[in-house]
Structure formats: structure tokens, C-alpha cells
PDB file of C-alpha atoms in Angstrom:
ATOM      1  CA  ASN A 282      -8.665 -12.820 -21.719  1.00 64.00           C
ATOM      2  CA  PRO A 283     -11.232 -13.286 -18.917  1.00 73.00           C
ATOM      3  CA  MET A 284     -11.895  -9.533 -18.625  1.00 82.00           C
ATOM      4  CA  LEU A 285     -15.385  -9.750 -20.128  1.00 82.00           C
ATOM      5  CA  ALA A 286     -16.672 -12.527 -17.967  1.00 81.00           C
ATOM      6  CA  LEU A 287     -14.978 -11.040 -14.879  1.00 85.00           C
ATOM      7  CA  SER A 288     -16.537  -7.633 -15.521  1.00 90.00           C
ATOM      8  CA  SER A 289     -19.957  -9.248 -15.990  1.00 91.00           C
ATOM      9  CA  GLU A 290     -19.583 -10.965 -12.606  1.00 91.00           C
ATOM     10  CA  LEU A 291     -18.674  -7.707 -10.906  1.00 94.00           C
ATOM     11  CA  ILE A 292     -21.671  -5.818 -12.478  1.00 96.00           C
ATOM     12  CA  GLY A 293     -23.973  -8.624 -11.345  1.00 95.00           C
ATOM     13  CA  LYS A 294     -22.762  -8.193  -7.847  1.00 95.00           C
ATOM     14  CA  GLY A 295     -23.633  -4.485  -7.929  1.00 95.00           C
ATOM     15  CA  HIS A 296     -20.374  -2.883  -8.943  1.00 95.00           C
ATOM     16  CA  HIS A 297     -20.103  -0.311 -11.658  1.00 96.00           C
ATOM     17  CA  VAL A 298     -17.418  -1.185 -14.182  1.00 96.00           C
ATOM     18  CA  ARG A 299     -15.592   1.516 -16.183  1.00 95.00           C
ATOM     19  CA  PHE A 300     -13.665   0.283 -19.225  1.00 94.00           C
ATOM     20  CA  LEU A 301     -10.576   2.418 -20.005  1.00 92.00           C
ATOM     21  CA  VAL A 302     -10.187   1.712 -23.729  1.00 87.00           C
ATOM     22  CA  VAL A 303      -7.457   3.040 -25.961  1.00 83.00           C
ATOM     23  CA  THR A 304      -8.910   1.815 -29.295  1.00 80.00           C
ATOM     24  CA  PRO A 305     -12.479   1.600 -30.661  1.00 81.00           C
ATOM     25  CA  ALA A 306     -11.854  -1.974 -31.745  1.00 76.00           C
ATOM     26  CA  ASN A 307     -13.189  -3.719 -28.673  1.00 79.00           C
ATOM     27  CA  ILE A 308     -16.226  -1.453 -27.862  1.00 87.00           C
ATOM     28  CA  GLU A 309     -18.748  -3.801 -29.674  1.00 85.00           C
ATOM     29  CA  ASN A 310     -17.244  -6.847 -28.130  1.00 83.00           C
ATOM     30  CA  ILE A 311     -17.798  -5.430 -24.721  1.00 89.00           C
ATOM     31  CA  LYS A 312     -21.294  -4.271 -25.466  1.00 91.00           C
ATOM     32  CA  ASN A 313     -22.242  -7.633 -26.884  1.00 87.00           C
ATOM     33  CA  SER A 314     -21.097  -9.307 -23.717  1.00 87.00           C
ATOM     34  CA  LYS A 315     -23.180  -6.905 -21.499  1.00 92.00           C
ATOM     35  CA  LYS A 316     -26.640  -7.235 -23.237  1.00 90.00           C
ATOM     36  CA  GLU A 317     -28.268  -7.995 -19.863  1.00 93.00           C
ATOM     37  CA  PHE A 318     -26.842  -4.799 -18.445  1.00 96.00           C
ATOM     38  CA  GLU A 319     -27.521  -1.020 -19.202  1.00 95.00           C
ATOM     39  CA  GLU A 320     -24.657   1.131 -20.431  1.00 95.00           C
ATOM     40  CA  GLY A 321     -24.259   4.184 -18.359  1.00 94.00           C
ATOM     41  CA  LYS A 322     -26.093   2.621 -15.305  1.00 96.00           C
ATOM     42  CA  ASP A 323     -24.100  -0.621 -14.901  1.00 96.00           C
ATOM     43  CA  TYR A 324     -21.049   0.094 -16.961  1.00 96.00           C
ATOM     44  CA  SER A 325     -19.358   2.881 -18.941  1.00 95.00           C
ATOM     45  CA  PHE A 326     -16.407   3.701 -21.213  1.00 94.00           C
ATOM     46  CA  ALA A 327     -13.541   6.119 -20.950  1.00 92.00           C
ATOM     47  CA  ARG A 328     -12.569   6.473 -24.698  1.00 88.00           C
ATOM     48  CA  MET A 329      -8.934   7.264 -24.409  1.00 86.00           C
ATOM     49  CA  TRP A 330      -7.929   7.552 -28.037  1.00 79.00           C
ATOM     50  CA  THR A 331      -7.544  10.267 -30.765  1.00 76.00           C
ATOM     51  CA  GLU A 332      -8.296  10.144 -34.404  1.00 73.00           C
ATOM     52  CA  GLU A 333      -4.515   9.965 -34.956  1.00 74.00           C
ATOM     53  CA  ASP A 334      -4.416   6.888 -32.886  1.00 71.00           C
ATOM     54  CA  VAL A 335      -7.147   5.250 -34.890  1.00 69.00           C
ATOM     55  CA  ALA A 336      -5.234   6.028 -38.159  1.00 71.00           C
ATOM     56  CA  SER A 337      -2.097   4.598 -36.697  1.00 71.00           C
ATOM     57  CA  PHE A 338      -3.786   1.339 -35.699  1.00 67.00           C
ATOM     58  CA  SER A 339      -4.708   0.682 -39.321  1.00 69.00           C
ATOM     59  CA  GLN A 340      -1.033   0.785 -40.397  1.00 73.00           C
ATOM     60  CA  HIS A 341       1.608  -1.898 -40.325  1.00 72.00           C
ATOM     61  CA  PRO A 342       3.109  -2.191 -36.809  1.00 68.00           C
ATOM     62  CA  ARG A 343       6.508  -1.070 -38.139  1.00 74.00           C
ATOM     63  CA  GLU A 344       4.862   2.348 -38.821  1.00 80.00           C
ATOM     64  CA  TRP A 345       3.872   2.664 -35.144  1.00 79.00           C
ATOM     65  CA  PHE A 346       7.489   2.862 -34.220  1.00 84.00           C
ATOM     66  CA  LYS A 347       8.484   5.665 -36.525  1.00 84.00           C
ATOM     67  CA  GLY A 348       9.429   8.917 -34.699  1.00 84.00           C
ATOM     68  CA  ILE A 349       9.689   7.005 -31.432  1.00 90.00           C
ATOM     69  CA  VAL A 350      12.096   4.086 -31.936  1.00 92.00           C
ATOM     70  CA  PRO A 351      15.175   4.952 -34.134  1.00 92.00           C
ATOM     71  CA  GLU A 352      15.728   3.093 -37.346  1.00 92.00           C
ATOM     72  CA  TYR A 353      18.170   0.152 -36.734  1.00 91.00           C
ATOM     73  CA  GLU A 354      21.163   1.898 -38.246  1.00 93.00           C
ATOM     74  CA  ASP A 355      20.677   4.806 -35.874  1.00 94.00           C
ATOM     75  CA  GLN A 356      20.256   2.731 -32.768  1.00 94.00           C
ATOM     76  CA  SER A 357      22.637   2.441 -29.905  1.00 95.00           C
ATOM     77  CA  GLU A 358      24.040  -0.932 -29.019  1.00 96.00           C
ATOM     78  CA  ALA A 359      21.544  -1.265 -26.139  1.00 96.00           C
ATOM     79  CA  GLU A 360      18.644  -0.489 -28.521  1.00 95.00           C
ATOM     80  CA  ARG A 361      19.750  -2.987 -31.004  1.00 95.00           C
ATOM     81  CA  LYS A 362      19.793  -5.649 -28.353  1.00 95.00           C
ATOM     82  CA  SER A 363      16.222  -4.779 -27.334  1.00 95.00           C
ATOM     83  CA  SER A 364      12.785  -5.350 -28.934  1.00 94.00           C
ATOM     84  CA  ASP A 365      11.531  -2.382 -31.029  1.00 94.00           C
ATOM     85  CA  PHE A 366       8.008  -3.408 -30.006  1.00 92.00           C
ATOM     86  CA  LEU A 367       8.778  -3.521 -26.237  1.00 95.00           C
ATOM     87  CA  MET A 368      10.577  -0.155 -26.377  1.00 96.00           C
ATOM     88  CA  TRP A 369       7.547   1.431 -28.307  1.00 94.00           C
ATOM     89  CA  ARG A 370       5.130  -0.153 -25.803  1.00 93.00           C
ATOM     90  CA  PHE A 371       7.103   1.294 -22.874  1.00 96.00           C
ATOM     91  CA  HIS A 372       7.217   4.739 -24.314  1.00 95.00           C
ATOM     92  CA  GLU A 373       3.550   4.760 -25.158  1.00 92.00           C
ATOM     93  CA  GLY A 374       2.787   3.486 -21.591  1.00 94.00           C
ATOM     94  CA  VAL A 375       4.545   6.328 -19.958  1.00 96.00           C
ATOM     95  CA  ARG A 376       2.976   8.780 -22.429  1.00 94.00           C
ATOM     96  CA  ALA A 377      -0.388   7.523 -21.235  1.00 93.00           C
ATOM     97  CA  VAL A 378       0.168   7.919 -17.509  1.00 96.00           C
ATOM     98  CA  PRO A 379      -1.373  11.496 -17.319  1.00 96.00           C
ATOM     99  CA  MET A 380      -4.480  10.259 -19.053  1.00 94.00           C
ATOM    100  CA  TYR A 381      -4.864   7.282 -16.695  1.00 95.00           C
ATOM    101  CA  LEU A 382      -4.229   9.593 -13.708  1.00 96.00           C
ATOM    102  CA  GLU A 383      -7.079  11.872 -14.734  1.00 94.00           C
ATOM    103  CA  GLU A 384      -9.412   9.036 -15.582  1.00 94.00           C
ATOM    104  CA  LEU A 385      -8.733   7.148 -12.392  1.00 94.00           C
ATOM    105  CA  GLY A 386      -8.852  10.247 -10.285  1.00 91.00           C
ATOM    106  CA  THR A 387     -12.175  11.484 -11.838  1.00 92.00           C
ATOM    107  CA  PHE A 388     -13.980   8.115 -11.678  1.00 90.00           C
ATOM    108  CA  LYS A 389     -12.648   7.561  -8.146  1.00 87.00           C
ATOM    109  CA  CYS A 390     -12.340   3.850  -8.756  1.00 89.00           C
ATOM    110  CA  ASP A 391     -11.416   1.552  -5.857  1.00 91.00           C
ATOM    111  CA  LEU A 392      -9.708  -1.187  -7.893  1.00 94.00           C
ATOM    112  CA  LEU A 393      -7.944  -1.368 -11.268  1.00 95.00           C
ATOM    113  CA  ILE A 394      -8.063  -4.549 -13.275  1.00 94.00           C
ATOM    114  CA  THR A 395      -5.367  -4.601 -15.937  1.00 93.00           C
ATOM    115  CA  ASP A 396      -3.578  -6.562 -18.635  1.00 90.00           C
ATOM    116  CA  PRO A 397       0.015  -6.872 -17.531  1.00 89.00           C
ATOM    117  CA  MET A 398       1.335  -5.773 -21.015  1.00 90.00           C
ATOM    118  CA  VAL A 399      -0.034  -2.392 -20.377  1.00 90.00           C
ATOM    119  CA  ALA A 400       2.030   0.114 -18.282  1.00 94.00           C
ATOM    120  CA  GLY A 401       0.148   3.335 -18.149  1.00 95.00           C
ATOM    121  CA  GLY A 402      -2.745   2.159 -15.980  1.00 95.00           C
ATOM    122  CA  PRO A 403      -0.752   0.165 -13.329  1.00 96.00           C
ATOM    123  CA  ILE A 404       1.795   3.022 -12.967  1.00 97.00           C
ATOM    124  CA  ALA A 405      -0.985   5.548 -12.462  1.00 97.00           C
ATOM    125  CA  ALA A 406      -2.797   3.196  -9.984  1.00 96.00           C
ATOM    126  CA  THR A 407       0.470   2.751  -8.048  1.00 96.00           C
ATOM    127  CA  LEU A 408       1.015   6.548  -7.903  1.00 97.00           C
ATOM    128  CA  LEU A 409      -2.630   7.007  -6.719  1.00 96.00           C
ATOM    129  CA  GLY A 410      -2.459   4.091  -4.141  1.00 95.00           C
ATOM    130  CA  ILE A 411      -5.279   2.158  -5.900  1.00 96.00           C
ATOM    131  CA  PRO A 412      -5.259  -1.619  -5.532  1.00 95.00           C
ATOM    132  CA  VAL A 413      -4.507  -3.570  -8.741  1.00 95.00           C
ATOM    133  CA  VAL A 414      -5.545  -6.995 -10.113  1.00 93.00           C
ATOM    134  CA  SER A 415      -3.187  -8.109 -12.923  1.00 93.00           C
ATOM    135  CA  VAL A 416      -4.915 -10.603 -15.317  1.00 91.00           C
ATOM    136  CA  VAL A 417      -1.994 -12.541 -16.944  1.00 88.00           C
ATOM    137  CA  THR A 418      -2.841 -14.544 -20.063  1.00 85.00           C
ATOM    138  CA  PHE A 419       0.647 -15.743 -20.675  1.00 85.00           C
ATOM    139  CA  PRO A 420       1.200 -19.507 -20.241  1.00 85.00           C
ATOM    140  CA  GLN A 421       2.769 -18.925 -16.849  1.00 89.00           C
ATOM    141  CA  PHE A 422       3.778 -16.267 -14.378  1.00 92.00           C
ATOM    142  CA  GLY A 423       7.406 -17.083 -15.082  1.00 90.00           C
ATOM    143  CA  MET A 424       7.115 -16.039 -18.767  1.00 90.00           C
ATOM    144  CA  PHE A 425       8.486 -12.501 -19.448  1.00 94.00           C
ATOM    145  CA  PRO A 426       8.468 -11.044 -23.043  1.00 94.00           C
ATOM    146  CA  LEU A 427      11.698  -9.207 -22.166  1.00 95.00           C
ATOM    147  CA  TRP A 428      13.488 -12.535 -21.605  1.00 95.00           C
ATOM    148  CA  LEU A 429      12.316 -14.653 -24.414  1.00 91.00           C
ATOM    149  CA  GLY A 430      15.451 -16.589 -25.466  1.00 90.00           C
ATOM    150  CA  ALA A 431      17.265 -15.864 -22.301  1.00 93.00           C
ATOM    151  CA  ASP A 432      18.011 -19.046 -20.372  1.00 91.00           C
ATOM    152  CA  THR A 433      20.228 -17.956 -17.545  1.00 95.00           C
ATOM    153  CA  ASP A 434      20.045 -15.359 -14.795  1.00 95.00           C
ATOM    154  CA  GLU A 435      23.042 -13.675 -16.379  1.00 97.00           C
ATOM    155  CA  GLU A 436      21.415 -13.481 -19.716  1.00 97.00           C
ATOM    156  CA  ARG A 437      18.178 -12.020 -18.269  1.00 96.00           C
ATOM    157  CA  GLU A 438      20.118  -9.352 -16.222  1.00 97.00           C
ATOM    158  CA  ALA A 439      21.915  -8.305 -19.383  1.00 97.00           C
ATOM    159  CA  ALA A 440      18.665  -8.003 -21.317  1.00 97.00           C
ATOM    160  CA  PHE A 441      17.108  -5.944 -18.527  1.00 97.00           C
ATOM    161  CA  ASP A 442      20.258  -3.635 -18.397  1.00 97.00           C
ATOM    162  CA  ASN A 443      20.238  -3.157 -22.184  1.00 97.00           C
ATOM    163  CA  PHE A 444      16.498  -2.413 -22.208  1.00 97.00           C
ATOM    164  CA  ARG A 445      16.781   0.049 -19.317  1.00 97.00           C
ATOM    165  CA  ARG A 446      19.690   1.920 -20.978  1.00 97.00           C
ATOM    166  CA  ALA A 447      17.989   2.097 -24.415  1.00 96.00           C
ATOM    167  CA  GLY A 448      17.618   5.736 -25.374  1.00 95.00           C
ATOM    168  CA  VAL A 449      13.918   5.836 -25.900  1.00 95.00           C
ATOM    169  CA  VAL A 450      13.279   3.782 -22.688  1.00 97.00           C
ATOM    170  CA  ALA A 451      15.736   5.795 -20.536  1.00 97.00           C
ATOM    171  CA  GLU A 452      14.166   9.062 -21.669  1.00 97.00           C
ATOM    172  CA  ALA A 453      10.722   7.821 -20.823  1.00 97.00           C
ATOM    173  CA  ASN A 454      11.801   6.540 -17.415  1.00 98.00           C
ATOM    174  CA  ASP A 455      13.452   9.978 -16.756  1.00 98.00           C
ATOM    175  CA  VAL A 456      10.050  11.541 -17.357  1.00 97.00           C
ATOM    176  CA  LEU A 457       8.534   9.269 -14.541  1.00 98.00           C
ATOM    177  CA  ILE A 458      11.416  10.150 -12.215  1.00 98.00           C
ATOM    178  CA  ASP A 459      11.226  13.946 -13.015  1.00 98.00           C
ATOM    179  CA  GLU A 460       7.432  14.179 -12.913  1.00 97.00           C
ATOM    180  CA  TYR A 461       6.470  11.719 -10.162  1.00 97.00           C
ATOM    181  CA  GLY A 462       9.633  10.730  -8.421  1.00 97.00           C
ATOM    182  CA  PHE A 463       9.029   7.123  -9.696  1.00 97.00           C
ATOM    183  CA  ASP A 464      11.594   4.850 -11.176  1.00 98.00           C
ATOM    184  CA  PHE A 465       9.720   2.189 -13.147  1.00 98.00           C
ATOM    185  CA  PHE A 466      12.673  -0.230 -13.118  1.00 97.00           C
ATOM    186  CA  GLU A 467      12.871  -0.202  -9.339  1.00 96.00           C
ATOM    187  CA  ASN A 468       9.357  -1.467  -9.177  1.00 96.00           C
ATOM    188  CA  PHE A 469       8.349  -3.288 -12.307  1.00 96.00           C
ATOM    189  CA  LEU A 470       9.484  -5.340 -15.362  1.00 96.00           C
ATOM    190  CA  PRO A 471       8.277  -4.142 -18.818  1.00 94.00           C
ATOM    191  CA  SER A 472       5.275  -5.896 -20.444  1.00 92.00           C
ATOM    192  CA  HIS A 473       4.717  -8.224 -17.430  1.00 93.00           C
ATOM    193  CA  MET A 474       3.310  -6.023 -14.721  1.00 93.00           C
ATOM    194  CA  LEU A 475       3.096  -7.833 -11.332  1.00 95.00           C
ATOM    195  CA  GLY A 476       3.167  -6.545  -7.757  1.00 94.00           C
ATOM    196  CA  ASP A 477       3.648  -8.291  -4.532  1.00 92.00           C
ATOM    197  CA  THR A 478       0.716  -6.291  -2.951  1.00 93.00           C
ATOM    198  CA  TRP A 479      -1.519  -6.967  -5.933  1.00 95.00           C
ATOM    199  CA  LEU A 480      -3.816  -9.800  -6.802  1.00 93.00           C
ATOM    200  CA  ASN A 481      -1.994 -11.498  -9.785  1.00 94.00           C
ATOM    201  CA  LEU A 482      -4.178 -14.043 -11.758  1.00 91.00           C
ATOM    202  CA  CYS A 483      -2.898 -16.238 -14.522  1.00 90.00           C
ATOM    203  CA  THR A 484      -5.076 -18.255 -17.013  1.00 86.00           C
ATOM    204  CA  GLY A 485      -2.193 -20.578 -17.743  1.00 85.00           C
ATOM    205  CA  VAL A 486      -1.443 -23.972 -16.338  1.00 83.00           C
ATOM    206  CA  ARG A 487       0.128 -24.304 -12.893  1.00 85.00           C
ATOM    207  CA  GLU A 488       1.977 -27.506 -13.863  1.00 83.00           C
ATOM    208  CA  PHE A 489       3.851 -25.683 -16.618  1.00 80.00           C
ATOM    209  CA  ASP A 490       5.203 -23.005 -14.288  1.00 84.00           C
ATOM    210  CA  VAL A 491       8.844 -22.387 -13.686  1.00 84.00           C
ATOM    211  CA  GLU A 492      10.561 -20.607 -10.843  1.00 87.00           C
ATOM    212  CA  MET A 493      10.321 -16.856 -10.910  1.00 91.00           C
ATOM    213  CA  PRO A 494      13.731 -15.611 -12.212  1.00 93.00           C
ATOM    214  CA  ARG A 495      16.206 -14.240  -9.708  1.00 94.00           C
ATOM    215  CA  LEU A 496      15.915 -10.673 -11.000  1.00 96.00           C
ATOM    216  CA  ALA A 497      12.100 -10.746 -11.068  1.00 95.00           C
ATOM    217  CA  LYS A 498      12.083 -11.642  -7.313  1.00 95.00           C
ATOM    218  CA  LYS A 499      14.524  -8.914  -6.541  1.00 95.00           C
ATOM    219  CA  ILE A 500      12.301  -6.315  -8.214  1.00 96.00           C
ATOM    220  CA  PHE A 501       8.873  -7.643  -7.267  1.00 95.00           C
ATOM    221  CA  GLY A 502       9.863  -8.834  -3.851  1.00 93.00           C
ATOM    222  CA  GLU A 503      10.995 -12.367  -2.664  1.00 93.00           C
ATOM    223  CA  ASN A 504       7.362 -13.232  -1.663  1.00 92.00           C
ATOM    224  CA  ILE A 505       5.906 -12.373  -5.025  1.00 93.00           C
ATOM    225  CA  ALA A 506       4.720 -16.041  -5.508  1.00 90.00           C
ATOM    226  CA  GLU A 507       2.324 -15.583  -2.593  1.00 92.00           C
ATOM    227  CA  SER A 508       0.323 -13.092  -4.540  1.00 93.00           C
ATOM    228  CA  CYS A 509       0.227 -15.070  -7.812  1.00 93.00           C
ATOM    229  CA  HIS A 510      -2.749 -17.393  -8.310  1.00 92.00           C
ATOM    230  CA  TYR A 511      -3.526 -19.710 -11.233  1.00 90.00           C
ATOM    231  CA  VAL A 512      -7.222 -19.839 -12.342  1.00 84.00           C
ATOM    232  CA  GLY A 513      -6.753 -22.290 -15.120  1.00 75.00           C
ATOM    233  CA  PRO A 514      -7.337 -21.918 -18.835  1.00 73.00           C
ATOM    234  CA  MET A 515     -10.735 -20.608 -19.741  1.00 67.00           C
ATOM    235  CA  VAL A 516     -12.787 -20.316 -22.806  1.00 64.00           C
ATOM    236  CA  LEU A 517     -15.813 -17.947 -22.714  1.00 63.00           C
ATOM    237  CA  THR A 518     -19.064 -18.708 -24.362  1.00 65.00           C
ATOM    238  CA  LYS A 519     -20.172 -16.712 -27.332  1.00 64.00           C
ATOM    239  CA  GLU A 520     -22.554 -14.813 -25.096  1.00 63.00           C
ATOM    240  CA  GLN A 521     -19.763 -13.920 -22.709  1.00 61.00           C
ATOM    241  CA  GLY A 522     -17.851 -12.339 -25.650  1.00 58.00           C
ATOM    242  CA  HIS A 523     -15.464 -15.105 -26.649  1.00 59.00           C
ATOM    243  CA  LEU A 524     -13.528 -14.270 -29.792  1.00 55.00           C
ATOM    244  CA  SER A 525     -10.122 -15.148 -30.908  1.00 51.00           C
ATOM    245  CA  ARG A 526      -9.555 -11.746 -32.340  1.00 48.00           C
ATOM    246  CA  THR A 527     -11.020  -8.200 -31.895  1.00 45.00           C
ATOM    247  CA  ALA A 528     -14.238  -7.201 -33.632  1.00 42.00           C
ATOM    248  CA  VAL A 529     -12.478  -4.944 -36.096  1.00 44.00           C
ATOM    249  CA  ILE A 530     -10.061  -6.783 -38.177  1.00 42.00           C
ATOM    250  CA  MET A 531      -7.638  -4.899 -40.461  1.00 42.00           C
ATOM    251  CA  ASP A 532      -8.593  -6.843 -43.673  1.00 45.00           C
ATOM    252  CA  GLY A 533     -12.281  -6.553 -43.023  1.00 45.00           C
ATOM    253  CA  THR A 534     -12.882 -10.260 -42.231  1.00 47.00           C
ATOM    254  CA  SER A 535     -15.050 -11.472 -39.316  1.00 48.00           C
ATOM    255  CA  PRO A 536     -13.405 -12.747 -36.162  1.00 50.00           C
ATOM    256  CA  THR A 537     -13.671 -16.479 -35.444  1.00 54.00           C
ATOM    257  CA  PRO A 538     -13.870 -18.352 -32.217  1.00 54.00           C
ATOM    258  CA  SER A 539     -10.731 -20.316 -31.294  1.00 58.00           C
ATOM    259  CA  PRO A 540     -11.122 -23.987 -30.168  1.00 64.00           C
ATOM    260  CA  PRO A 541     -11.215 -25.114 -26.518  1.00 62.00           C
ATOM    261  CA  PHE A 542      -8.009 -25.619 -24.708  1.00 59.00           C
ATOM    262  CA  PRO A 543      -6.644 -29.077 -25.762  1.00 66.00           C
ATOM    263  CA  PHE A 544      -6.242 -30.670 -22.409  1.00 61.00           C
ATOM    264  CA  HIS A 545      -6.215 -34.147 -23.950  1.00 69.00           C
ATOM    265  CA  ARG A 546      -3.226 -33.288 -26.007  1.00 70.00           C
ATOM    266  CA  VAL A 547      -1.059 -32.000 -23.173  1.00 62.00           C
ATOM    267  CA  GLN A 548      -2.222 -34.564 -20.561  1.00 64.00           C
ATOM    268  CA  LYS A 549       0.386 -37.180 -21.664  1.00 67.00           C
ATOM    269  CA  PHE A 550       3.207 -34.641 -21.016  1.00 62.00           C
ATOM    270  CA  LYS A 551       2.063 -34.225 -17.425  1.00 53.00           C
ATOM    271  CA  GLU A 552       1.956 -37.950 -16.549  1.00 55.00           C
TER     272      GLU A 552
END
């Protein structure tokens, strides 16, 4: 993710960068990449987690879903056809919207840079009218977690309908409608947040891209491609904070750098 290098560039140009972090895992990574800057003066943190959150992160992911996503035998047909992980992420994203509204409003930021998998921040920014930059680290803009394994527009539309109707998802979306008059599914797709008035950046390879699916263009706008720009694969230096995993690994081992992007291996497929 280019967020570390991008934030350093912004600080170097005189901007104050505030990191909205939901886990302590990345605090040290961020600080290590900002050694030439001063915390508080040049950058700061909004620590948006509780002790219960930290305890939860140390558990197996299946434990995260308990109490939120029903067990398989108790799920509706729509829920069984949807990813437990994506349903959980959507629920948690909606739950976080009030926190993001408070942080963004208090800090009075003029731009939000976000991971497209995260829903709470982009929803809050949209409600507040704050411009958004979506930093996509998927291989391409046309890759949607909701539609993995779906090859036709009909299959994608069925998957979208099942996800929207899934109990835990529908209940969370009803909260958005009731509290803010905002229907998520009329504006976004889950876990791949893009916007036709945003700046959408992708670190994938342009040559690998596929046409944006029909339903995506219907929701995002027919001209969504005009706001989507490829910046190419990037590998940060160690000083910039490059790691293949976060600083706190569950088994206590140290993170290791991942190798550079293998351009030479994929070149033959482009010729």
C-alpha cells in the first residue's frame, strides 16, 4: 500500500497528515517511515480502537464474526450465498461511521485518503462532503471481492442482490437510511469503494485491466473510468516503511519484506 510514501510526500509539501487507525498494529510502521518528521507537528494519530477490539484482533478471524454473522445453519439463503467476511466488514464499517464523522469533523480535514476495503471513512466523508482519494491495491479496478468467481453480469447482479438482502447487511444499511438518509447500495459496492467524483488510484497493471462490470457502472456512474488512474506497481524502500506484513504478527515473528514486482515474469504474457 502506497499510503506511507504518499503521506510522507504530503507532509514534505507542508500538509499535516492525520492517520485514522483502528488497530495499534501499524503505529510503529507509520512512525518508522516518518523519522524525518515530528509527531504532533507534522502528523498525528486518531486511535480509533478499544481494548475489546485489540483482544478480538488476536483471535482467529472466525471468532470476529460471532454475534454479528449467524452460524451457517442459522443463515438465510441470501446469507449462505454471501461471504461471512464481507458481511462482517460491512457491519463493522457502518458501526464505525459515527466515529469517523466525529474525527473528520473535529480535525476539519479537507481530504480523505482511504483503502477501498474500508467503508466507514468513505461513507462519513461522503456525508460531510469531503473529497476522497481511494488507493486501490487490487490488481485492477475491475476486480471486486463481491464478484470473485462470478463471470457474467447476471451472476454479478445475483451476488449483489443476495448480499444486499442478507440479514446482517440489510439491517446495517437500514441504520444508514434511518440515521443519515443514505442508502449504501445506491452509491457504492462493498469492499471496493470508488466514486466518480473521487480520485481513484490503483497500483495494479493497466494492461491487466478488464472493462468495469455493467452493474458497477450503473452504481458508480457511466463515466467512472475517467476518475480511475493507474500509478503502476510500487515497492517502497525500507526507509519508506516497506513491509509485507504489519509490525505486530500474531505468532510473534518479525515481518519480512516482499520481493520486487516480477515484471520480467509477466512481460511474456503482454507480448
